PDB file of C-alpha atoms and ligand atoms in Angstrom:
ATOM      1  CA  UNK V 425      -1.793  13.454  10.102  1.00 98.00           C
ATOM      2  CA  UNK V 426      -1.868   9.711   9.480  1.00 98.00           C
ATOM      3  CA  UNK V 427       1.061   7.945  11.162  1.00 98.00           C
ATOM      4  CA  UNK V 428       1.178  10.409  14.038  1.00 98.00           C
ATOM      5  CA  UNK V 429       3.098   7.989  16.255  1.00 97.00           C
ATOM      6  CA  UNK V 430       6.128   8.119  13.954  1.00 97.00           C
ATOM      7  CA  UNK V 431       9.099  10.422  14.281  1.00 98.00           C
ATOM      8  CA  UNK V 432       8.078  12.752  11.455  1.00 98.00           C
ATOM      9  CA  UNK V 433       4.324  12.280  11.969  1.00 98.00           C
ATOM     10  CA  UNK V 434       4.409  13.382  15.599  1.00 97.00           C
ATOM     11  CA  UNK V 435       6.618  16.367  14.759  1.00 98.00           C
ATOM     12  CA  UNK V 436       4.160  17.379  12.033  1.00 98.00           C
ATOM     13  CA  UNK V 437       1.287  17.311  14.523  1.00 98.00           C
ATOM     14  CA  UNK V 438       3.273  19.403  17.012  1.00 98.00           C
ATOM     15  CA  UNK V 439       4.285  21.897  14.343  1.00 98.00           C
ATOM     16  CA  UNK V 440       0.725  22.232  13.022  1.00 98.00           C
ATOM     17  CA  UNK V 441      -0.556  22.872  16.551  1.00 98.00           C
ATOM     18  CA  UNK V 442       2.179  25.455  17.104  1.00 97.00           C
ATOM     19  CA  UNK V 443       1.487  27.243  13.813  1.00 96.00           C
ATOM     20  CA  UNK V 444      -2.223  27.344  14.616  1.00 96.00           C
ATOM     21  CA  UNK V 445      -3.335  27.549  10.976  1.00 93.00           C
ATOM     22  CA  UNK V 446      -6.010  24.878  11.376  1.00 95.00           C
ATOM     23  CA  UNK V 447      -9.058  24.746  13.633  1.00 95.00           C
ATOM     24  CA  UNK V 448      -8.416  21.114  14.544  1.00 97.00           C
ATOM     25  CA  UNK V 449      -5.478  18.759  14.165  1.00 98.00           C
ATOM     26  CA  UNK V 450      -6.093  15.004  14.077  1.00 98.00           C
ATOM     27  CA  UNK V 451      -3.289  12.679  15.131  1.00 98.00           C
ATOM     28  CA  UNK V 452      -4.189   9.280  13.669  1.00 98.00           C
ATOM     29  CA  UNK V 453      -2.011   6.280  14.348  1.00 98.00           C
ATOM     30  CA  UNK V 454      -1.886   2.525  14.704  1.00 97.00           C
ATOM     31  CA  UNK V 455      -0.137   2.595  18.081  1.00 88.00           C
ATOM     32  CA  UNK V 456      -2.317   3.660  20.932  1.00 76.00           C
ATOM     33  CA  UNK V 457      -0.573   6.530  22.620  1.00 83.00           C
ATOM     34  CA  UNK V 458      -1.228   9.967  23.957  1.00 89.00           C
ATOM     35  CA  UNK V 459      -1.534  12.456  21.070  1.00 92.00           C
ATOM     36  CA  UNK V 460       0.249  15.792  21.582  1.00 93.00           C
ATOM     37  CA  UNK V 461      -1.858  18.067  23.772  1.00 94.00           C
ATOM     38  CA  UNK V 462      -4.379  19.935  21.630  1.00 96.00           C
ATOM     39  CA  UNK V 463      -4.610  17.250  18.938  1.00 97.00           C
ATOM     40  CA  UNK V 464      -7.528  14.855  18.509  1.00 97.00           C
ATOM     41  CA  UNK V 465      -6.292  11.262  18.567  1.00 97.00           C
ATOM     42  CA  UNK V 466      -7.685   8.357  16.585  1.00 97.00           C
ATOM     43  CA  UNK V 467      -6.858   4.815  15.516  1.00 97.00           C
ATOM     44  CA  UNK V 468      -5.811   3.895  12.001  1.00 98.00           C
ATOM     45  CA  UNK V 469      -4.008   0.858  10.625  1.00 98.00           C
ATOM     46  CA  UNK V 470      -3.226   1.478   6.984  1.00 98.00           C
ATOM     47  CA  UNK V 471      -3.268  -2.230   6.189  1.00 98.00           C
ATOM     48  CA  UNK V 472      -6.826  -2.595   7.588  1.00 98.00           C
ATOM     49  CA  UNK V 473      -9.190  -0.664   5.324  1.00 98.00           C
ATOM     50  CA  UNK V 474     -12.077  -0.704   7.802  1.00 98.00           C
ATOM     51  CA  UNK V 475     -10.005   1.331  10.294  1.00 98.00           C
ATOM     52  CA  UNK V 476      -9.218   3.885   7.558  1.00 98.00           C
ATOM     53  CA  UNK V 477     -12.910   4.193   6.692  1.00 98.00           C
ATOM     54  CA  UNK V 478     -13.825   4.625  10.370  1.00 98.00           C
ATOM     55  CA  UNK V 479     -11.141   7.247  10.931  1.00 98.00           C
ATOM     56  CA  UNK V 480     -12.272   9.194   7.845  1.00 98.00           C
ATOM     57  CA  UNK V 481     -15.851   9.106   9.078  1.00 98.00           C
ATOM     58  CA  UNK V 482     -14.822  10.449  12.492  1.00 97.00           C
ATOM     59  CA  UNK V 483     -12.782  13.259  10.900  1.00 98.00           C
ATOM     60  CA  UNK V 484     -15.556  14.082   8.405  1.00 98.00           C
ATOM     61  CA  UNK V 485     -17.929  14.804  11.280  1.00 97.00           C
ATOM     62  CA  UNK V 486     -15.867  17.959  11.969  1.00 96.00           C
ATOM     63  CA  UNK V 487     -16.243  19.370   8.437  1.00 95.00           C
ATOM     64  CA  UNK V 488     -13.960  19.668   5.397  1.00 96.00           C
ATOM     65  CA  UNK V 489     -10.248  18.928   5.713  1.00 98.00           C
ATOM     66  CA  UNK V 490      -7.646  21.419   4.487  1.00 98.00           C
ATOM     67  CA  UNK V 491      -4.552  19.233   4.804  1.00 98.00           C
ATOM     68  CA  UNK V 492      -3.949  15.480   4.892  1.00 98.00           C
ATOM     69  CA  UNK V 493      -0.419  14.187   5.426  1.00 98.00           C
ATOM     70  CA  UNK V 494       0.276  10.466   5.293  1.00 99.00           C
ATOM     71  CA  UNK V 495       3.433   9.960   7.347  1.00 98.00           C
ATOM     72  CA  UNK V 496       3.318   6.173   7.684  1.00 98.00           C
ATOM     73  CA  UNK V 497       6.039   4.014   6.222  1.00 98.00           C
ATOM     74  CA  UNK V 498       8.094   0.847   6.589  1.00 98.00           C
ATOM     75  CA  UNK V 499      11.766   0.231   5.876  1.00 97.00           C
ATOM     76  CA  UNK V 500      12.735  -2.318   8.513  1.00 96.00           C
ATOM     77  CA  UNK V 501      10.966  -4.389  11.164  1.00 95.00           C
ATOM     78  CA  UNK V 502      11.159  -7.917  12.516  1.00 92.00           C
ATOM     79  CA  UNK V 503      11.952 -10.034   9.487  1.00 88.00           C
ATOM     80  CA  UNK V 504      11.944  -7.018   7.130  1.00 92.00           C
ATOM     81  CA  UNK V 505      15.064  -5.189   6.022  1.00 93.00           C
ATOM     82  CA  UNK V 506      16.404  -3.564   2.882  1.00 96.00           C
ATOM     83  CA  UNK V 507      17.768  -6.091   0.389  1.00 97.00           C
ATOM     84  CA  UNK V 508      21.403  -5.634  -0.723  1.00 96.00           C
ATOM     85  CA  UNK V 509      21.119  -8.197  -3.528  1.00 98.00           C
ATOM     86  CA  UNK V 510      18.473  -9.956  -5.594  1.00 98.00           C
ATOM     87  CA  UNK V 511      19.408 -13.100  -3.623  1.00 98.00           C
ATOM     88  CA  UNK V 512      17.650 -11.531  -0.626  1.00 97.00           C
ATOM     89  CA  UNK V 513      14.350 -10.946  -2.452  1.00 98.00           C
ATOM     90  CA  UNK V 514      11.570 -12.466  -0.391  1.00 97.00           C
ATOM     91  CA  UNK V 515       7.914 -12.445  -1.437  1.00 97.00           C
ATOM     92  CA  UNK V 516       6.561 -11.887   2.074  1.00 96.00           C
ATOM     93  CA  UNK V 517       8.889  -8.954   2.739  1.00 97.00           C
ATOM     94  CA  UNK V 518       8.026  -7.400  -0.613  1.00 98.00           C
ATOM     95  CA  UNK V 519       4.324  -7.807   0.062  1.00 98.00           C
ATOM     96  CA  UNK V 520       4.618  -6.186   3.518  1.00 97.00           C
ATOM     97  CA  UNK V 521       6.542  -3.226   2.114  1.00 98.00           C
ATOM     98  CA  UNK V 522       3.981  -2.695  -0.637  1.00 98.00           C
ATOM     99  CA  UNK V 523       1.092  -3.114   1.821  1.00 98.00           C
ATOM    100  CA  UNK V 524       2.381  -0.352   4.108  1.00 98.00           C
ATOM    101  CA  UNK V 525       4.186   1.972   1.689  1.00 98.00           C
ATOM    102  CA  UNK V 526       1.954   1.829  -1.388  1.00 99.00           C
ATOM    103  CA  UNK V 527      -1.446   0.300  -0.716  1.00 99.00           C
ATOM    104  CA  UNK V 528      -1.834   1.985   2.695  1.00 98.00           C
ATOM    105  CA  UNK V 529      -1.509   5.577   1.438  1.00 99.00           C
ATOM    106  CA  UNK V 530      -3.681   4.679  -1.593  1.00 99.00           C
ATOM    107  CA  UNK V 531      -6.475   3.535   0.711  1.00 99.00           C
ATOM    108  CA  UNK V 532      -6.052   6.606   2.918  1.00 99.00           C
ATOM    109  CA  UNK V 533      -6.544   8.675  -0.246  1.00 99.00           C
ATOM    110  CA  UNK V 534      -9.616   6.651  -1.190  1.00 98.00           C
ATOM    111  CA  UNK V 535     -11.327   7.483   2.109  1.00 98.00           C
ATOM    112  CA  UNK V 536      -9.904  10.949   2.864  1.00 98.00           C
ATOM    113  CA  UNK V 537      -9.768  12.744  -0.516  1.00 98.00           C
ATOM    114  CA  UNK V 538     -13.581  13.071  -0.531  1.00 98.00           C
ATOM    115  CA  UNK V 539     -13.180  15.215   2.628  1.00 98.00           C
ATOM    116  CA  UNK V 540     -11.197  17.924   0.796  1.00 98.00           C
ATOM    117  CA  UNK V 541     -13.250  21.060   0.074  1.00 98.00           C
ATOM    118  CA  UNK V 542     -14.341  21.561  -3.555  1.00 96.00           C
ATOM    119  CA  UNK V 543     -14.017  25.326  -3.645  1.00 93.00           C
ATOM    120  CA  UNK V 544     -10.677  26.232  -2.086  1.00 96.00           C
ATOM    121  CA  UNK V 545      -7.031  25.248  -1.787  1.00 97.00           C
ATOM    122  CA  UNK V 546      -6.330  22.022   0.064  1.00 98.00           C
ATOM    123  CA  UNK V 547      -3.458  19.557   0.173  1.00 98.00           C
ATOM    124  CA  UNK V 548      -2.989  15.786   0.248  1.00 98.00           C
ATOM    125  CA  UNK V 549       0.650  14.800   0.779  1.00 99.00           C
ATOM    126  CA  UNK V 550       2.175  11.352   1.185  1.00 99.00           C
ATOM    127  CA  UNK V 551       5.668  10.880   2.578  1.00 98.00           C
ATOM    128  CA  UNK V 552       7.636   9.048  -0.057  1.00 98.00           C
ATOM    129  CA  UNK V 553      11.424   8.979  -0.527  1.00 98.00           C
ATOM    130  CA  UNK V 554      14.019  10.070  -3.064  1.00 97.00           C
ATOM    131  CA  UNK V 555      15.089   6.420  -3.410  1.00 97.00           C
ATOM    132  CA  UNK V 556      11.689   5.810  -5.025  1.00 98.00           C
ATOM    133  CA  UNK V 557      12.805   7.866  -8.013  1.00 97.00           C
ATOM    134  CA  UNK V 558      13.614   5.457 -10.850  1.00 97.00           C
ATOM    135  CA  UNK V 559      15.757   7.975 -12.738  1.00 96.00           C
ATOM    136  CA  UNK V 560      17.739   8.811  -9.569  1.00 95.00           C
ATOM    137  CA  UNK V 561      18.598   5.159  -8.829  1.00 96.00           C
ATOM    138  CA  UNK V 562      22.357   4.872  -9.235  1.00 94.00           C
ATOM    139  CA  UNK V 563      23.252   2.837  -6.135  1.00 95.00           C
ATOM    140  CA  UNK V 564      20.851  -0.095  -6.451  1.00 97.00           C
ATOM    141  CA  UNK V 565      19.792  -2.209  -3.467  1.00 97.00           C
ATOM    142  CA  UNK V 566      16.729  -1.661  -1.242  1.00 97.00           C
ATOM    143  CA  UNK V 567      14.526  -3.342  -3.870  1.00 98.00           C
ATOM    144  CA  UNK V 568      11.298  -3.504  -1.907  1.00 98.00           C
ATOM    145  CA  UNK V 569      11.457  -0.058  -0.291  1.00 98.00           C
ATOM    146  CA  UNK V 570      12.483   1.614  -3.565  1.00 98.00           C
ATOM    147  CA  UNK V 571       9.841  -0.164  -5.605  1.00 98.00           C
ATOM    148  CA  UNK V 572       7.072   0.436  -3.069  1.00 98.00           C
ATOM    149  CA  UNK V 573       7.895   4.170  -2.980  1.00 98.00           C
ATOM    150  CA  UNK V 574       8.124   4.318  -6.802  1.00 98.00           C
ATOM    151  CA  UNK V 575       4.671   2.745  -6.912  1.00 98.00           C
ATOM    152  CA  UNK V 576       3.471   5.248  -4.296  1.00 98.00           C
ATOM    153  CA  UNK V 577       4.715   8.077  -6.514  1.00 98.00           C
ATOM    154  CA  UNK V 578       2.699   6.656  -9.409  1.00 98.00           C
ATOM    155  CA  UNK V 579      -0.391   6.376  -7.174  1.00 98.00           C
ATOM    156  CA  UNK V 580       0.037  10.029  -6.120  1.00 98.00           C
ATOM    157  CA  UNK V 581       0.380  11.174  -9.745  1.00 98.00           C
ATOM    158  CA  UNK V 582      -2.727   9.210 -10.721  1.00 98.00           C
ATOM    159  CA  UNK V 583      -4.722  10.538  -7.756  1.00 98.00           C
ATOM    160  CA  UNK V 584      -3.702  14.094  -8.695  1.00 98.00           C
ATOM    161  CA  UNK V 585      -5.027  13.678 -12.235  1.00 98.00           C
ATOM    162  CA  UNK V 586      -8.385  12.447 -10.953  1.00 98.00           C
ATOM    163  CA  UNK V 587      -8.584  14.939  -8.079  1.00 98.00           C
ATOM    164  CA  UNK V 588      -8.249  18.017 -10.288  1.00 98.00           C
ATOM    165  CA  UNK V 589     -11.539  17.157 -12.013  1.00 97.00           C
ATOM    166  CA  UNK V 590     -13.605  17.673  -8.843  1.00 97.00           C
ATOM    167  CA  UNK V 591     -11.237  19.919  -6.861  1.00 98.00           C
ATOM    168  CA  UNK V 592      -9.247  22.168  -9.204  1.00 97.00           C
ATOM    169  CA  UNK V 593      -7.620  24.058  -6.317  1.00 98.00           C
ATOM    170  CA  UNK V 594      -6.418  20.909  -4.562  1.00 98.00           C
ATOM    171  CA  UNK V 595      -2.791  19.784  -4.525  1.00 98.00           C
ATOM    172  CA  UNK V 596      -1.745  16.128  -4.282  1.00 98.00           C
ATOM    173  CA  UNK V 597       1.971  15.435  -3.911  1.00 98.00           C
ATOM    174  CA  UNK V 598       4.623  13.053  -2.657  1.00 98.00           C
ATOM    175  CA  UNK V 599       7.363  14.382  -0.350  1.00 98.00           C
ATOM    176  CA  UNK V 600      10.963  13.426   0.399  1.00 98.00           C
ATOM    177  CA  UNK V 601      11.856  14.606   3.915  1.00 98.00           C
ATOM    178  CA  UNK V 602      15.633  14.172   3.627  1.00 97.00           C
ATOM    179  CA  UNK V 603      17.413  11.920   6.103  1.00 96.00           C
ATOM    180  CA  UNK V 604      15.660  12.359   9.427  1.00 97.00           C
ATOM    181  CA  UNK V 605      16.714  10.995  12.806  1.00 96.00           C
ATOM    182  CA  UNK V 606      13.839   8.572  13.445  1.00 96.00           C
ATOM    183  CA  UNK V 607      13.441   4.876  14.171  1.00 95.00           C
ATOM    184  CA  UNK V 608      13.057   4.210  10.438  1.00 96.00           C
ATOM    185  CA  UNK V 609      16.464   5.600   9.469  1.00 94.00           C
ATOM    186  CA  UNK V 610      18.373   4.619  12.649  1.00 91.00           C
ATOM    187  CA  UNK V 611      20.313   1.612  11.289  1.00 93.00           C
ATOM    188  CA  UNK V 612      21.128   3.268   7.947  1.00 91.00           C
ATOM    189  CA  UNK V 613      22.152   6.847   8.476  1.00 84.00           C
ATOM    190  CA  UNK V 614      25.890   6.648   9.116  1.00 78.00           C
ATOM    191  CA  UNK V 615      26.496   8.527   5.836  1.00 71.00           C
ATOM    192  CA  UNK V 616      24.272  11.409   6.888  1.00 70.00           C
ATOM    193  CA  UNK V 617      25.416  13.063  10.067  1.00 65.00           C
ATOM    194  CA  UNK V 618      25.619  16.710  11.033  1.00 68.00           C
ATOM    195  CA  UNK V 619      23.962  19.129   8.617  1.00 70.00           C
ATOM    196  CA  UNK V 620      22.537  16.364   6.452  1.00 89.00           C
ATOM    197  CA  UNK V 621      20.669  14.629   9.267  1.00 95.00           C
ATOM    198  CA  UNK V 622      17.539  16.520  10.307  1.00 96.00           C
ATOM    199  CA  UNK V 623      15.723  16.286  13.601  1.00 97.00           C
ATOM    200  CA  UNK V 624      12.045  15.404  13.177  1.00 98.00           C
ATOM    201  CA  UNK V 625      11.087  18.956  14.224  1.00 98.00           C
ATOM    202  CA  UNK V 626      13.324  20.518  11.585  1.00 98.00           C
ATOM    203  CA  UNK V 627      12.062  18.055   8.965  1.00 98.00           C
ATOM    204  CA  UNK V 628       8.434  18.837   9.825  1.00 98.00           C
ATOM    205  CA  UNK V 629       9.162  22.555   9.458  1.00 98.00           C
ATOM    206  CA  UNK V 630      10.749  21.957   6.049  1.00 98.00           C
ATOM    207  CA  UNK V 631       7.845  19.838   4.808  1.00 98.00           C
ATOM    208  CA  UNK V 632       5.112  22.221   5.955  1.00 98.00           C
ATOM    209  CA  UNK V 633       7.071  25.082   4.379  1.00 98.00           C
ATOM    210  CA  UNK V 634       7.248  23.202   1.072  1.00 98.00           C
ATOM    211  CA  UNK V 635       3.510  22.431   1.180  1.00 98.00           C
ATOM    212  CA  UNK V 636       2.728  26.099   1.907  1.00 98.00           C
ATOM    213  CA  UNK V 637       4.607  27.157  -1.210  1.00 98.00           C
ATOM    214  CA  UNK V 638       2.974  24.697  -3.640  1.00 98.00           C
ATOM    215  CA  UNK V 639       0.306  25.712  -6.143  1.00 97.00           C
ATOM    216  CA  UNK V 640      -2.160  23.567  -8.111  1.00 97.00           C
ATOM    217  CA  UNK V 641       0.394  23.622 -10.977  1.00 97.00           C
ATOM    218  CA  UNK V 642       2.631  21.437  -8.774  1.00 98.00           C
ATOM    219  CA  UNK V 643       0.047  18.718  -8.223  1.00 98.00           C
ATOM    220  CA  UNK V 644       1.176  15.176  -8.970  1.00 98.00           C
ATOM    221  CA  UNK V 645       4.871  15.835  -8.288  1.00 98.00           C
ATOM    222  CA  UNK V 646       7.499  14.531  -5.870  1.00 98.00           C
ATOM    223  CA  UNK V 647       9.119  17.328  -3.841  1.00 98.00           C
ATOM    224  CA  UNK V 648      12.152  17.264  -1.589  1.00 98.00           C
ATOM    225  CA  UNK V 649      12.453  18.968   1.826  1.00 98.00           C
ATOM    226  CA  UNK V 650      14.089  22.015   0.174  1.00 97.00           C
ATOM    227  CA  UNK V 651      11.240  22.500  -2.306  1.00 98.00           C
ATOM    228  CA  UNK V 652      13.137  21.060  -5.290  1.00 98.00           C
ATOM    229  CA  UNK V 653      11.104  18.774  -7.531  1.00 98.00           C
ATOM    230  CA  UNK V 654      12.583  15.273  -7.880  1.00 97.00           C
ATOM    231  CA  UNK V 655      12.171  13.574 -11.275  1.00 97.00           C
ATOM    232  CA  UNK V 656      10.334  10.246 -11.087  1.00 96.00           C
TER     233      UNK V 656
HETATM  234  N1  NAP W1060      13.473   9.101   8.363  1.00 55.54           N
HETATM  235  C1  NAP W1060      13.990   9.266   7.172  1.00 55.54           C
HETATM  236  O1  NAP W1060      15.212   9.510   7.026  1.00 55.54           O
HETATM  237  C2  NAP W1060      13.118   9.178   5.935  1.00 55.54           C
HETATM  238  C3  NAP W1060      13.728   9.386   4.689  1.00 55.54           C
HETATM  239  C4  NAP W1060      12.940   9.309   3.536  1.00 55.54           C
HETATM  240  C5  NAP W1060      11.588   9.036   3.647  1.00 55.54           C
HETATM  241  N2  NAP W1060      11.023   8.826   4.872  1.00 55.54           N
HETATM  242  C6  NAP W1060       9.590   8.515   4.934  1.00 55.54           C
HETATM  243  O2  NAP W1060       8.947   9.340   5.883  1.00 55.54           O
HETATM  244  C7  NAP W1060       7.833   8.640   6.445  1.00 55.54           C
HETATM  245  C8  NAP W1060       7.863   8.733   7.963  1.00 55.54           C
HETATM  246  O3  NAP W1060       8.994   8.043   8.417  1.00 55.54           O
HETATM  247  P1  NAP W1060       9.643   8.231   9.863  1.00 55.54           P
HETATM  248  O4  NAP W1060      11.076   8.478   9.618  1.00 55.54           O
HETATM  249  O5  NAP W1060       8.851   9.188  10.675  1.00 55.54           O
HETATM  250  O6  NAP W1060       9.505   6.742  10.418  1.00 55.54           O
HETATM  251  P2  NAP W1060       8.998   6.148  11.816  1.00 55.54           P
HETATM  252  O7  NAP W1060       9.387   7.018  12.945  1.00 55.54           O
HETATM  253  O8  NAP W1060       9.439   4.730  11.804  1.00 55.54           O
HETATM  254  O9  NAP W1060       7.415   6.224  11.654  1.00 55.54           O
HETATM  255  C9  NAP W1060       6.730   5.358  10.801  1.00 55.54           C
HETATM  256  C10 NAP W1060       5.272   5.469  11.122  1.00 55.54           C
HETATM  257  O10 NAP W1060       4.545   4.573  10.236  1.00 55.54           O
HETATM  258  C11 NAP W1060       3.587   3.948  11.041  1.00 55.54           C
HETATM  259  N3  NAP W1060       3.080   2.703  10.476  1.00 55.54           N
HETATM  260  C12 NAP W1060       3.777   1.654  10.003  1.00 55.54           C
HETATM  261  N4  NAP W1060       2.924   0.690   9.608  1.00 55.54           N
HETATM  262  C13 NAP W1060       1.673   1.167   9.843  1.00 55.54           C
HETATM  263  C14 NAP W1060       0.363   0.656   9.656  1.00 55.54           C
HETATM  264  N5  NAP W1060       0.138  -0.564   9.146  1.00 55.54           N
HETATM  265  N6  NAP W1060      -0.680   1.445   9.985  1.00 55.54           N
HETATM  266  C15 NAP W1060      -0.496   2.657  10.518  1.00 55.54           C
HETATM  267  N7  NAP W1060       0.716   3.189  10.746  1.00 55.54           N
HETATM  268  C16 NAP W1060       1.773   2.440  10.391  1.00 55.54           C
HETATM  269  C17 NAP W1060       4.263   3.706  12.366  1.00 55.54           C
HETATM  270  O11 NAP W1060       3.275   3.414  13.325  1.00 55.54           O
HETATM  271  P3  NAP W1060       3.574   2.567  14.653  1.00 55.54           P
HETATM  272  O12 NAP W1060       4.072   3.577  15.641  1.00 55.54           O
HETATM  273  O13 NAP W1060       2.261   1.999  15.012  1.00 55.54           O
HETATM  274  O14 NAP W1060       4.590   1.515  14.292  1.00 55.54           O
HETATM  275  C18 NAP W1060       4.909   5.067  12.550  1.00 55.54           C
HETATM  276  O15 NAP W1060       3.973   5.997  13.033  1.00 55.54           O
HETATM  277  C19 NAP W1060       7.881   7.221   5.875  1.00 55.54           C
HETATM  278  O16 NAP W1060       7.010   7.114   4.766  1.00 55.54           O
HETATM  279  C20 NAP W1060       9.313   7.095   5.390  1.00 55.54           C
HETATM  280  O17 NAP W1060       9.432   6.156   4.333  1.00 55.54           O
HETATM  281  C21 NAP W1060      11.764   8.899   6.018  1.00 55.54           C
END
């Protein structure tokens, strides 16, 4: 799991350890922190390619990888927030959003997809968002986040087309986790309380369940937490 310090990333690591389906679980993150007990920690900054290459090398030493989940992402930070109007468009903010949300997962794929086995089912999944769907965009706003996730979806589709040539049993998808109670959604989730706001643990369970049910025919798609495919 890349982005294991995040709300959903950490819950994914914990869930994978609990399920016990994998021999080893790597919790890779930018922030230095204690990985959940039983996971192997490691440093990765998705905007610094050398750290991605080093992390992939360290993971590769343990053999082929059955599942890669990229759970990094940026919606707001100091000086970065979702734009309500084109008047708020700012080149630096747009570049930061694309660096983390699009280019980061693309570079993780570059260094980690070669670790997938050639002869059996494996999965690469990147956490995207429904708001990255162009056809689903009825509300507007959030230019940079939307566009960076739309571009991520295109990267995932393109990776899937290339991946099938060397690894026909592999699955490469983008995921929408629903609205999840994490730092990322905190300022924006007033419209999603109760049943429509998932805890990270519940969201991780949903996402791993969706991944379990996918077949190679699903590769290249964007899937929501309930397994429904979202049109691009
Ligand atoms: N929460 C929701 O409602 C929701 C809805 C739709 C989609 N998503 C997507 O789900 C994913 C996970 O989000 P979350 O809710 O778990 O958010 P979160 O708790 O804010 O976690 C975001 C993670 O991204 C990491 N990150 C940011 N920049 C990074 C970088 N340069 N290198 C490495 N790691 C970096 C953060 O690491 P640090 O700890 O080092 O900052 C953190 O681990 C994101 O892609 C998000 O867009 C979330």
